[in-house]
PDB file of N, CA, C and O in Angstrom, chain B, residues numbered from 101:
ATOM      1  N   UNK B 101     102.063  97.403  81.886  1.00  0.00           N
ATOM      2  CA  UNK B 101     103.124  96.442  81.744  1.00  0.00           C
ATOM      3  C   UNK B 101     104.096  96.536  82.927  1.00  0.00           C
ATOM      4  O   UNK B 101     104.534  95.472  83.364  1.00  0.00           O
ATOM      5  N   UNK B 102     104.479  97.677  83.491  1.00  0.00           N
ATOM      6  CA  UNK B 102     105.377  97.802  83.995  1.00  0.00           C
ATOM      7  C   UNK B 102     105.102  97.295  85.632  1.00  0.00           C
ATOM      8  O   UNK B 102     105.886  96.626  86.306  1.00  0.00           O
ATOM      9  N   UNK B 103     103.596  97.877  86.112  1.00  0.00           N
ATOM     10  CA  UNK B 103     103.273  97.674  87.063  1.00  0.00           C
ATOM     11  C   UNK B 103     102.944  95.984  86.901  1.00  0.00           C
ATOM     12  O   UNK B 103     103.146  95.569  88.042  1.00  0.00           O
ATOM     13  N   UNK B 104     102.636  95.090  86.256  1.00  0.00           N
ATOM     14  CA  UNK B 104     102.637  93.811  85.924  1.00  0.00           C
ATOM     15  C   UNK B 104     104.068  93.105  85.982  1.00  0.00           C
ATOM     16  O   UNK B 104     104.013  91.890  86.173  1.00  0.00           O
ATOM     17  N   UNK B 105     105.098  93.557  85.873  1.00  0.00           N
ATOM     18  CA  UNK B 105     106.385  93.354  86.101  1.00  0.00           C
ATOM     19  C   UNK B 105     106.825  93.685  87.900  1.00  0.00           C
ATOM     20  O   UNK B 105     107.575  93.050  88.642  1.00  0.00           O
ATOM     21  N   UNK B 106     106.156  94.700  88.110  1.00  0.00           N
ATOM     22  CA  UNK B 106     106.352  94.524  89.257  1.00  0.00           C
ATOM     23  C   UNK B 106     105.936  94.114  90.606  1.00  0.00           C
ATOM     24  O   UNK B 106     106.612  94.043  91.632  1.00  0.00           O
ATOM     25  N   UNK B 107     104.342  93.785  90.352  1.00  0.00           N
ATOM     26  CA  UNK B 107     103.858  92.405  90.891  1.00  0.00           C
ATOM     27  C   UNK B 107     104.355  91.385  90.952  1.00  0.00           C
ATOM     28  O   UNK B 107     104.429  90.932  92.095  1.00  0.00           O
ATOM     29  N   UNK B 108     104.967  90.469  89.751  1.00  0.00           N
ATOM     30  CA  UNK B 108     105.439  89.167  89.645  1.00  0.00           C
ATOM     31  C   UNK B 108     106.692  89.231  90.594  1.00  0.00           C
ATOM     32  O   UNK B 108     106.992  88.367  91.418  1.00  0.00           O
ATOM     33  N   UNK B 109     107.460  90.542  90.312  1.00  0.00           N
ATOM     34  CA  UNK B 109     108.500  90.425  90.764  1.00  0.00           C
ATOM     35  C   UNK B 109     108.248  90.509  92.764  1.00  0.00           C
ATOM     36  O   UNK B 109     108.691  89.680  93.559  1.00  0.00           O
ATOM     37  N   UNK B 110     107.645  91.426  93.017  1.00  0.00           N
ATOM     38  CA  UNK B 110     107.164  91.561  94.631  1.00  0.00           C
ATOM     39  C   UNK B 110     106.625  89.732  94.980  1.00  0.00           C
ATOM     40  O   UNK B 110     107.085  89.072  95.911  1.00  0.00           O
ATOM     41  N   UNK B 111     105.723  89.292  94.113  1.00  0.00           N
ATOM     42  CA  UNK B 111     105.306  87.833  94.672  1.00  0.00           C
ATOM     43  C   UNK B 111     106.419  87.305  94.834  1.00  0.00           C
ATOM     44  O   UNK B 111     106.706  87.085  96.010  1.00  0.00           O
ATOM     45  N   UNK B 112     107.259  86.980  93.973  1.00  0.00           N
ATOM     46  CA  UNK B 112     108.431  86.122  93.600  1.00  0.00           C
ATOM     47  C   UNK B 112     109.241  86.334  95.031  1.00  0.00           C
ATOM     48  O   UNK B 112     109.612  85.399  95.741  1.00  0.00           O
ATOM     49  N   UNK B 113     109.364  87.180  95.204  1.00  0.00           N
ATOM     50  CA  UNK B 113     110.130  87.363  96.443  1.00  0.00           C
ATOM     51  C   UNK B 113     109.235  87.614  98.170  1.00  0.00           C
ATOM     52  O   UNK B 113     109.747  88.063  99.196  1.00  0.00           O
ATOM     53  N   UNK B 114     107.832  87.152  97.969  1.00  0.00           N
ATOM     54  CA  UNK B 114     107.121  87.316  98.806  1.00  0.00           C
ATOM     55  C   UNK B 114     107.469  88.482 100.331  1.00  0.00           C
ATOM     56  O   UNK B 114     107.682  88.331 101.534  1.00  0.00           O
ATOM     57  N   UNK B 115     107.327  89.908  99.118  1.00  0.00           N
ATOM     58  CA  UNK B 115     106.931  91.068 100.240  1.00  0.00           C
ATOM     59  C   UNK B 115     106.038  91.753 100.128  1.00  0.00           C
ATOM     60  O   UNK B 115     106.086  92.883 100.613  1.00  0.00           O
ATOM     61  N   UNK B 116     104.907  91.299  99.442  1.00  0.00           N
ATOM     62  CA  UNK B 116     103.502  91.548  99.367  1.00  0.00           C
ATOM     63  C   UNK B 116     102.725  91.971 101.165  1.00  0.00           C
ATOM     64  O   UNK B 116     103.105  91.069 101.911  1.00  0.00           O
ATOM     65  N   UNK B 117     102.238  92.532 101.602  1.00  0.00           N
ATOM     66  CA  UNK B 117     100.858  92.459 102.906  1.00  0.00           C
ATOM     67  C   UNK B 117     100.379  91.287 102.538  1.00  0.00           C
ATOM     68  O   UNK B 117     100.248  90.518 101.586  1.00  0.00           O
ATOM     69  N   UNK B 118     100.155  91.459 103.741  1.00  0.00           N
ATOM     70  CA  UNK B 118      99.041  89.820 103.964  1.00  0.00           C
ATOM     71  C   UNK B 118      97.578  90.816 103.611  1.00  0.00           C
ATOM     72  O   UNK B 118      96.508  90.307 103.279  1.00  0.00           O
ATOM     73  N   UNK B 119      97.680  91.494 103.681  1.00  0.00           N
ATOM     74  CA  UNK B 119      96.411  91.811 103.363  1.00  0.00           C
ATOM     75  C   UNK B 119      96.087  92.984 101.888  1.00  0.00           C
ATOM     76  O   UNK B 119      95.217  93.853 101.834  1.00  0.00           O
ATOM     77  N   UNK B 120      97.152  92.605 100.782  1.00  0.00           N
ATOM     78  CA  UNK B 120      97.106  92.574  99.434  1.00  0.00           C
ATOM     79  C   UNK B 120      96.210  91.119  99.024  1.00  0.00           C
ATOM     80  O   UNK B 120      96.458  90.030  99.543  1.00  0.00           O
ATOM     81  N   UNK B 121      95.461  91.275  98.306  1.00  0.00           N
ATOM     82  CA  UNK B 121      94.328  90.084  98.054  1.00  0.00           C
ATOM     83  C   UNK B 121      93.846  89.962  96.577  1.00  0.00           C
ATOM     84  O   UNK B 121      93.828  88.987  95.827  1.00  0.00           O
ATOM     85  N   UNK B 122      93.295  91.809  96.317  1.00  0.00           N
ATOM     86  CA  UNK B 122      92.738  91.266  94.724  1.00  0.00           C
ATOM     87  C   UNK B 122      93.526  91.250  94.065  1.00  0.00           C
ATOM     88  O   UNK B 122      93.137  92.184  93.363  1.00  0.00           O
ATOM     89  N   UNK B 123      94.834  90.814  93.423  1.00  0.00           N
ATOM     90  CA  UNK B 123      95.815  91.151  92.532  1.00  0.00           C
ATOM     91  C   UNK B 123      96.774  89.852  92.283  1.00  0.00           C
ATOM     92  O   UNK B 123      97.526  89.637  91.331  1.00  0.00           O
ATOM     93  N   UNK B 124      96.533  89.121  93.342  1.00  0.00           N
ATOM     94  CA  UNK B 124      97.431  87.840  93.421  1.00  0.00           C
ATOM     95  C   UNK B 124      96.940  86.815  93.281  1.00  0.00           C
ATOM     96  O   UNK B 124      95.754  86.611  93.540  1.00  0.00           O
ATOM     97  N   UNK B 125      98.014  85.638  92.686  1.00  0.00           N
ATOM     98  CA  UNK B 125      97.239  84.334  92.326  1.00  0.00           C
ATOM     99  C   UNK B 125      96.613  83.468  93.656  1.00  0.00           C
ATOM    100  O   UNK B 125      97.002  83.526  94.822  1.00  0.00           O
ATOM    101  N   UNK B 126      95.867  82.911  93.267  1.00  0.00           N
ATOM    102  CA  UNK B 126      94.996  82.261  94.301  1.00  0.00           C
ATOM    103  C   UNK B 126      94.026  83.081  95.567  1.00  0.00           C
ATOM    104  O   UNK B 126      93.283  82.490  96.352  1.00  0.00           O
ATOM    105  N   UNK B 127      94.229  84.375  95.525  1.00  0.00           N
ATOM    106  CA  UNK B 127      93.477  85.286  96.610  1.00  0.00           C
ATOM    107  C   UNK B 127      92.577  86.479  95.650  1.00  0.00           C
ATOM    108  O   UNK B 127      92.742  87.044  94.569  1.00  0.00           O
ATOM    109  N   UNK B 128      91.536  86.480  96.753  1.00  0.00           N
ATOM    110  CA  UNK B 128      90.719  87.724  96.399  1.00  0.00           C
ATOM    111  C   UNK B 128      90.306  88.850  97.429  1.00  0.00           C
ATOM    112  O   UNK B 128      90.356  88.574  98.628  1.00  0.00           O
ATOM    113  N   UNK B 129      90.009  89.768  97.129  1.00  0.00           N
ATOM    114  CA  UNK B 129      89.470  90.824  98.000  1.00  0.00           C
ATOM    115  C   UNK B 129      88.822  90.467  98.959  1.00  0.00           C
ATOM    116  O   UNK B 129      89.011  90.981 100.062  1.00  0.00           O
ATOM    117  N   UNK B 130      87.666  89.246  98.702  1.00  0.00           N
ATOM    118  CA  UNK B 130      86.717  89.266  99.300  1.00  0.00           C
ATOM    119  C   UNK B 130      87.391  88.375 100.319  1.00  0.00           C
ATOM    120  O   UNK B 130      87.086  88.644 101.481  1.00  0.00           O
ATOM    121  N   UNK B 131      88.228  87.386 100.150  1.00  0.00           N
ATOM    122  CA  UNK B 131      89.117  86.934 101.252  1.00  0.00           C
ATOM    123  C   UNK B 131      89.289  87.595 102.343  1.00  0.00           C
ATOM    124  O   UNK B 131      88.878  87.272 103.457  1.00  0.00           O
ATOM    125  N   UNK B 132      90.095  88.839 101.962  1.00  0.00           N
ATOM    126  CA  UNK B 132      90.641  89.965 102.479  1.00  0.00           C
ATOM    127  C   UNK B 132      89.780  90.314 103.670  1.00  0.00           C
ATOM    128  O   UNK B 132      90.087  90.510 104.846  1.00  0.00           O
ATOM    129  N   UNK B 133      88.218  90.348 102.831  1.00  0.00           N
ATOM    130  CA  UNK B 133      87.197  91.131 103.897  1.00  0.00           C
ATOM    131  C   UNK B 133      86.785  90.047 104.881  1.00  0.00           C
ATOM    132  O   UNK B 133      86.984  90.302 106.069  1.00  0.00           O
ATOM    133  N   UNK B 134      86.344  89.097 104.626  1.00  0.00           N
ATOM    134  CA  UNK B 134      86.398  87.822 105.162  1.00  0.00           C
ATOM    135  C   UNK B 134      86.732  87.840 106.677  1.00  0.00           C
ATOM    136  O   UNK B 134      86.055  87.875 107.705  1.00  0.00           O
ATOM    137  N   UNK B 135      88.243  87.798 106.347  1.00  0.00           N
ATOM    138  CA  UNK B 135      89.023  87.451 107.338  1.00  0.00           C
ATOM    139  C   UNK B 135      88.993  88.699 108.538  1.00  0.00           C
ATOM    140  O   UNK B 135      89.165  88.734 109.757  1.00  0.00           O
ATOM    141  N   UNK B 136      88.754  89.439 107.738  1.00  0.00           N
ATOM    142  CA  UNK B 136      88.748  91.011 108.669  1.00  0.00           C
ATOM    143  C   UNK B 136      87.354  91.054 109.423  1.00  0.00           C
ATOM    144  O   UNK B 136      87.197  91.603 110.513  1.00  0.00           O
ATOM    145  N   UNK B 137      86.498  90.493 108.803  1.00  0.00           N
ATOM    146  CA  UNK B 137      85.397  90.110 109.238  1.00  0.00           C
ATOM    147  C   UNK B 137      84.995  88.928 110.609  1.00  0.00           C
ATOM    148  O   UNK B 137      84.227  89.210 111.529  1.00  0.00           O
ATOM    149  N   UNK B 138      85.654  87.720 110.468  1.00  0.00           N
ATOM    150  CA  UNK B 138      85.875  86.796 111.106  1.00  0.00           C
ATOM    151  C   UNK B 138      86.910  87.213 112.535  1.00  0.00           C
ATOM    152  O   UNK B 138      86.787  86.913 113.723  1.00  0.00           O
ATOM    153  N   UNK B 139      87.916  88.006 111.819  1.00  0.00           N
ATOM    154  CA  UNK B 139      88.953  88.695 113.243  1.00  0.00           C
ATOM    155  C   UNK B 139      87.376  89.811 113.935  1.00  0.00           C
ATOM    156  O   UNK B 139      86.998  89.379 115.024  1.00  0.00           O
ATOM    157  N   UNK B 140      86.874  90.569 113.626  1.00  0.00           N
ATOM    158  CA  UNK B 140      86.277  91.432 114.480  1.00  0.00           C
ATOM    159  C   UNK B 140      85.056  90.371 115.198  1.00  0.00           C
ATOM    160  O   UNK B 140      84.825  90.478 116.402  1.00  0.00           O
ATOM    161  N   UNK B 141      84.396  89.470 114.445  1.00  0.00           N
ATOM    162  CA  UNK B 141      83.605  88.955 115.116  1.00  0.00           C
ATOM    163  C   UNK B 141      84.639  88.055 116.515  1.00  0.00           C
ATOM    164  O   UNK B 141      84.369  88.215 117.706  1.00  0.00           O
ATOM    165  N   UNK B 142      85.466  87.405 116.159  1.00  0.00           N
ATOM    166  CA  UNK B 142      86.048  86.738 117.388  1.00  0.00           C
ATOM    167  C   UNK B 142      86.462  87.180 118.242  1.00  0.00           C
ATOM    168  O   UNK B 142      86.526  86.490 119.259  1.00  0.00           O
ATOM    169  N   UNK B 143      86.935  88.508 118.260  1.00  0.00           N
ATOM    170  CA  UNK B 143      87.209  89.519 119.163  1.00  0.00           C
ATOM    171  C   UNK B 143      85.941  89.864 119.547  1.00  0.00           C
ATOM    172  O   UNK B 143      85.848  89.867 120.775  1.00  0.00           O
ATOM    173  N   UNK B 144      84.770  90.203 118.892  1.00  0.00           N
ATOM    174  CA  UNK B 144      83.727  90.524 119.771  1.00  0.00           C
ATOM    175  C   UNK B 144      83.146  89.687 121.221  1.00  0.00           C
ATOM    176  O   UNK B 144      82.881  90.094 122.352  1.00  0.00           O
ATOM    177  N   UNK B 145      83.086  88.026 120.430  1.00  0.00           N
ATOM    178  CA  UNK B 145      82.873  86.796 121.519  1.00  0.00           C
ATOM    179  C   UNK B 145      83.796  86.739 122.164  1.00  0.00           C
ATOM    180  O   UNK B 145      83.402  86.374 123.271  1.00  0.00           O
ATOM    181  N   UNK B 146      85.295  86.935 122.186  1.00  0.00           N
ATOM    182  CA  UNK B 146      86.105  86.533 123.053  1.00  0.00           C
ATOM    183  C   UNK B 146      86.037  88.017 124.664  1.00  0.00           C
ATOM    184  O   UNK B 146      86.283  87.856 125.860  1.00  0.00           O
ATOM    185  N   UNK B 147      85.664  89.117 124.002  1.00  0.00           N
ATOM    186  CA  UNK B 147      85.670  89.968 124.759  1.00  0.00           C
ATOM    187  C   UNK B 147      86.819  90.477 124.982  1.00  0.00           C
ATOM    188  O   UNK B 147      86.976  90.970 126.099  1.00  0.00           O
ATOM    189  N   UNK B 148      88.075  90.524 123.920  1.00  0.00           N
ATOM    190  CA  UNK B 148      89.382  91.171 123.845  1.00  0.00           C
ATOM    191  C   UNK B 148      89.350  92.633 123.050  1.00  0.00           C
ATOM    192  O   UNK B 148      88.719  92.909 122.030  1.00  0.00           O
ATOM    193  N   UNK B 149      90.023  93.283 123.654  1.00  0.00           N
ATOM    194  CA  UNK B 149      90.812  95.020 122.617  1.00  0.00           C
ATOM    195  C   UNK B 149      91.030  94.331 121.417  1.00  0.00           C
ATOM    196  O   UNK B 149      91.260  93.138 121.222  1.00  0.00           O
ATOM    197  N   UNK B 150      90.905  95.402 120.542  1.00  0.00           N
ATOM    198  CA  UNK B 150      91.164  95.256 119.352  1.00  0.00           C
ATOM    199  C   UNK B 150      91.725  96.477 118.313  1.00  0.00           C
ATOM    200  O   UNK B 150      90.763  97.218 118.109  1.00  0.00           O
ATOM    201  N   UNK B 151      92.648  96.856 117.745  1.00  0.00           N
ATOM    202  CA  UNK B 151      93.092  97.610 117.217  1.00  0.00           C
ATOM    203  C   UNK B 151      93.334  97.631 115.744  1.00  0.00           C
ATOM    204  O   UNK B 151      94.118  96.721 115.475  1.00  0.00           O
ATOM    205  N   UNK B 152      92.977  98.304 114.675  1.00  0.00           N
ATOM    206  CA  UNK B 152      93.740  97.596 113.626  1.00  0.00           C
ATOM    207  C   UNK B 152      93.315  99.238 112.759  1.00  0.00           C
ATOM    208  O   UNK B 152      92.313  99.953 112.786  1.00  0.00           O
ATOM    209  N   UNK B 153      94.544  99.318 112.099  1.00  0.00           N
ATOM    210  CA  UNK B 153      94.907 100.160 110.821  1.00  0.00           C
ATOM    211  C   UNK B 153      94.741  99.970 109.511  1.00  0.00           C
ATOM    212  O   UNK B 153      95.265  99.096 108.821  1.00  0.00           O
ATOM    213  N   UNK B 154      94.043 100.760 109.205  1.00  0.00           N
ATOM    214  CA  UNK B 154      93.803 100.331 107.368  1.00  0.00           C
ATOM    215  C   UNK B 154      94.204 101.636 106.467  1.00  0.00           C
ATOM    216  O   UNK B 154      93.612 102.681 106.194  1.00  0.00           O
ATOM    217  N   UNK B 155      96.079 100.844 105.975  1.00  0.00           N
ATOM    218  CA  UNK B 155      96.804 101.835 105.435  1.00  0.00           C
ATOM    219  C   UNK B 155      96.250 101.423 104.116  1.00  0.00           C
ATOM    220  O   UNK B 155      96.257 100.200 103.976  1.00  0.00           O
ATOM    221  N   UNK B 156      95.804 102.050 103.174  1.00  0.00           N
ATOM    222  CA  UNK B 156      95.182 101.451 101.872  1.00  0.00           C
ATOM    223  C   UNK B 156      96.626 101.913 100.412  1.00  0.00           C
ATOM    224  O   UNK B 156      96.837 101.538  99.259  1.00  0.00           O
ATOM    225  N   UNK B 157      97.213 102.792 101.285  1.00  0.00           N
ATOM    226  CA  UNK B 157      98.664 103.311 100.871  1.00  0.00           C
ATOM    227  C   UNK B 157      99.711 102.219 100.580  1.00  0.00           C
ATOM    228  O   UNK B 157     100.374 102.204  99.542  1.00  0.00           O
ATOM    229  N   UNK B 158      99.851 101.000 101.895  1.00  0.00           N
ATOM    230  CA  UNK B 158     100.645  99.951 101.258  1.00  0.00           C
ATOM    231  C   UNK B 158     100.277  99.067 100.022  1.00  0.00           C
ATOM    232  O   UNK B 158     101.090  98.599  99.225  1.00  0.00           O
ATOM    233  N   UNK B 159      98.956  98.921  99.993  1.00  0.00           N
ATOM    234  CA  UNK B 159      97.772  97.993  99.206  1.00  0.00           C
ATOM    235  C   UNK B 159      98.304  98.425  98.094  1.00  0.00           C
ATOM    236  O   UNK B 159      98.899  97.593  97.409  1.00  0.00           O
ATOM    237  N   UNK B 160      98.235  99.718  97.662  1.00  0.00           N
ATOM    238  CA  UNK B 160      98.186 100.142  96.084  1.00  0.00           C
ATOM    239  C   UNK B 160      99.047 100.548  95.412  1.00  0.00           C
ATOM    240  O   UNK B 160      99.130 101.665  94.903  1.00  0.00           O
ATOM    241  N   UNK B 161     100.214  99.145  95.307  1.00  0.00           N
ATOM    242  CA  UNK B 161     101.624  99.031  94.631  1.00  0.00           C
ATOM    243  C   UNK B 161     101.775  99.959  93.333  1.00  0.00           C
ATOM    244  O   UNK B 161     102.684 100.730  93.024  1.00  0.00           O
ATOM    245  N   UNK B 162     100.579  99.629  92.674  1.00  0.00           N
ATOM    246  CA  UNK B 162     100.871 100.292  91.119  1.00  0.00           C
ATOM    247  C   UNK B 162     100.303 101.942  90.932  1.00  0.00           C
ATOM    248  O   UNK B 162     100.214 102.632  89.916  1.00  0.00           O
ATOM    249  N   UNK B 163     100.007 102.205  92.203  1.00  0.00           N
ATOM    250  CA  UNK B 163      99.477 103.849  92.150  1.00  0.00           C
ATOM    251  C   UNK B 163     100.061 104.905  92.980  1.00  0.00           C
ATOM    252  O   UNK B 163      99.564 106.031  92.975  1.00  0.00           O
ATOM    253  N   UNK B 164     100.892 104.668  93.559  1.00  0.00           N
ATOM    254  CA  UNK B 164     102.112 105.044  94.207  1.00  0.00           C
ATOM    255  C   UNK B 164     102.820 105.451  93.690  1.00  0.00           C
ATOM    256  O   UNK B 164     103.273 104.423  93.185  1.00  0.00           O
ATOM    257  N   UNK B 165     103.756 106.665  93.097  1.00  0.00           N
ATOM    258  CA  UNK B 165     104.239 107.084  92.817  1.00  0.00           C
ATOM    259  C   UNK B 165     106.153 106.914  93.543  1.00  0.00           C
ATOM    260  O   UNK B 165     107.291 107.016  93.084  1.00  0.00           O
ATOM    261  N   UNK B 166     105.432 106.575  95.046  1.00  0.00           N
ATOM    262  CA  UNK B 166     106.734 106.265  95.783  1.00  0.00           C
ATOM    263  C   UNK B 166     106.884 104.732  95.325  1.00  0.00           C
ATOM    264  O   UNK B 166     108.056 104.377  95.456  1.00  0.00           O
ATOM    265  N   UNK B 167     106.321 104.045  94.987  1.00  0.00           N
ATOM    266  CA  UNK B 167     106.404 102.790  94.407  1.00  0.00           C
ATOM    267  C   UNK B 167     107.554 102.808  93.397  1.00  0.00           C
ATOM    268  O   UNK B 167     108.399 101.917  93.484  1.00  0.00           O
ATOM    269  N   UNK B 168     107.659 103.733  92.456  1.00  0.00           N
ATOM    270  CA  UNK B 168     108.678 103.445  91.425  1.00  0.00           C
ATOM    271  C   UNK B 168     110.506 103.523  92.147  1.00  0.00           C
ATOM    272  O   UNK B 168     111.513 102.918  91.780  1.00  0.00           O
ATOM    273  N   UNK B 169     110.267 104.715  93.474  1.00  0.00           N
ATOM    274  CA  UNK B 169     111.094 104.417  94.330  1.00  0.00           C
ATOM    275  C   UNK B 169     111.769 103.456  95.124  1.00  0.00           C
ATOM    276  O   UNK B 169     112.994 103.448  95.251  1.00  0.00           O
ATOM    277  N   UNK B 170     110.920 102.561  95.720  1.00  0.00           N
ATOM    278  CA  UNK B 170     110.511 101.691  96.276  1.00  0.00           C
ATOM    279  C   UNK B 170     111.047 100.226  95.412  1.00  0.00           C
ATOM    280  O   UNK B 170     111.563  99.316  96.061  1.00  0.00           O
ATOM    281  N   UNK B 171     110.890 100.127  94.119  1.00  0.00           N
ATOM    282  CA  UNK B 171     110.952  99.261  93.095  1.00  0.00           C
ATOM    283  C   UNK B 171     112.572  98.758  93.430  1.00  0.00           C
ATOM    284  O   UNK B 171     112.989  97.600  93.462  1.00  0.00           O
ATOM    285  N   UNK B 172     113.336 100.034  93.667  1.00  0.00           N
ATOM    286  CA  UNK B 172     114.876  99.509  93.636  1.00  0.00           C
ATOM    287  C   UNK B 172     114.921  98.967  94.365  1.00  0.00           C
ATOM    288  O   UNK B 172     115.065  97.752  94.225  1.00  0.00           O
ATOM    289  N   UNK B 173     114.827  99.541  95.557  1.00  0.00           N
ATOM    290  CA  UNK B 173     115.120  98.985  96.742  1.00  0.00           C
ATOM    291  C   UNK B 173     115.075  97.028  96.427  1.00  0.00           C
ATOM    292  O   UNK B 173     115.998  96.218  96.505  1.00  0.00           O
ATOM    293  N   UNK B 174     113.578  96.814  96.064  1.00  0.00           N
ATOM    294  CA  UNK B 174     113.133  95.149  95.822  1.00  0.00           C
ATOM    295  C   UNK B 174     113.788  94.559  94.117  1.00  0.00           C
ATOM    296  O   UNK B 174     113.209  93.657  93.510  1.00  0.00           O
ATOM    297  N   UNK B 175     114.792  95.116  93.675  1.00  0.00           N
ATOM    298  CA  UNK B 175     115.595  94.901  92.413  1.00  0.00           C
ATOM    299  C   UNK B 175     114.866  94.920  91.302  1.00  0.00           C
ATOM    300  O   UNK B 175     114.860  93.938  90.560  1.00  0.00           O
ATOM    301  N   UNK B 176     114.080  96.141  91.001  1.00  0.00           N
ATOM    302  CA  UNK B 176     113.252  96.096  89.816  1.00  0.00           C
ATOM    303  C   UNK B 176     114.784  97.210  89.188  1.00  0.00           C
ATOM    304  O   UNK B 176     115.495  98.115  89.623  1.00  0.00           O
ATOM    305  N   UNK B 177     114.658  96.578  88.225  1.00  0.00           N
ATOM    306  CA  UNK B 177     115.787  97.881  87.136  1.00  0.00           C
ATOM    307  C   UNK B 177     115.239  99.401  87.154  1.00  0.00           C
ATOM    308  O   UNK B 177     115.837 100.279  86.532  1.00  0.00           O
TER     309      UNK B 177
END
């Protein structure tokens, strides 16, 4: 429940990652991979650097423990 309260509330105020996907209305994971997919291939043809981080730590709002911390900060009671 609680972590369901604090989804709505994070959307509502859109400070979700862009690359939070399975949990929100209208997006899915597989989006997620998709796109991550589509960025490495275009970087491959274009012949550009490419860098990218996969914090899986921001992703997982409701398993975070620093999350309940975190909650004030974004006005959860």
């Amino acid at each position: 429940m609680w972590a369901k309260r604090q989804a709505r509330h994070v959307e509502d105020h859109n400070k979700f990652d862009e690359e939070q996907g399975g949990s929100r209305p209208g997006r899915t994971a597989i989006d997620i991979a998709q796109r991550k997919a589509l960025t490495y291939l275009y970087t491959r043809i274009t012949k550009n650097c490419l860098a990218t981080i996969d914090n899986d730590a921001k992703s997982c709002y409701d398993r975070i423990i620093a999350s309940l911390i975190a909650s004030r900060a974004l006005g959860m009671p």
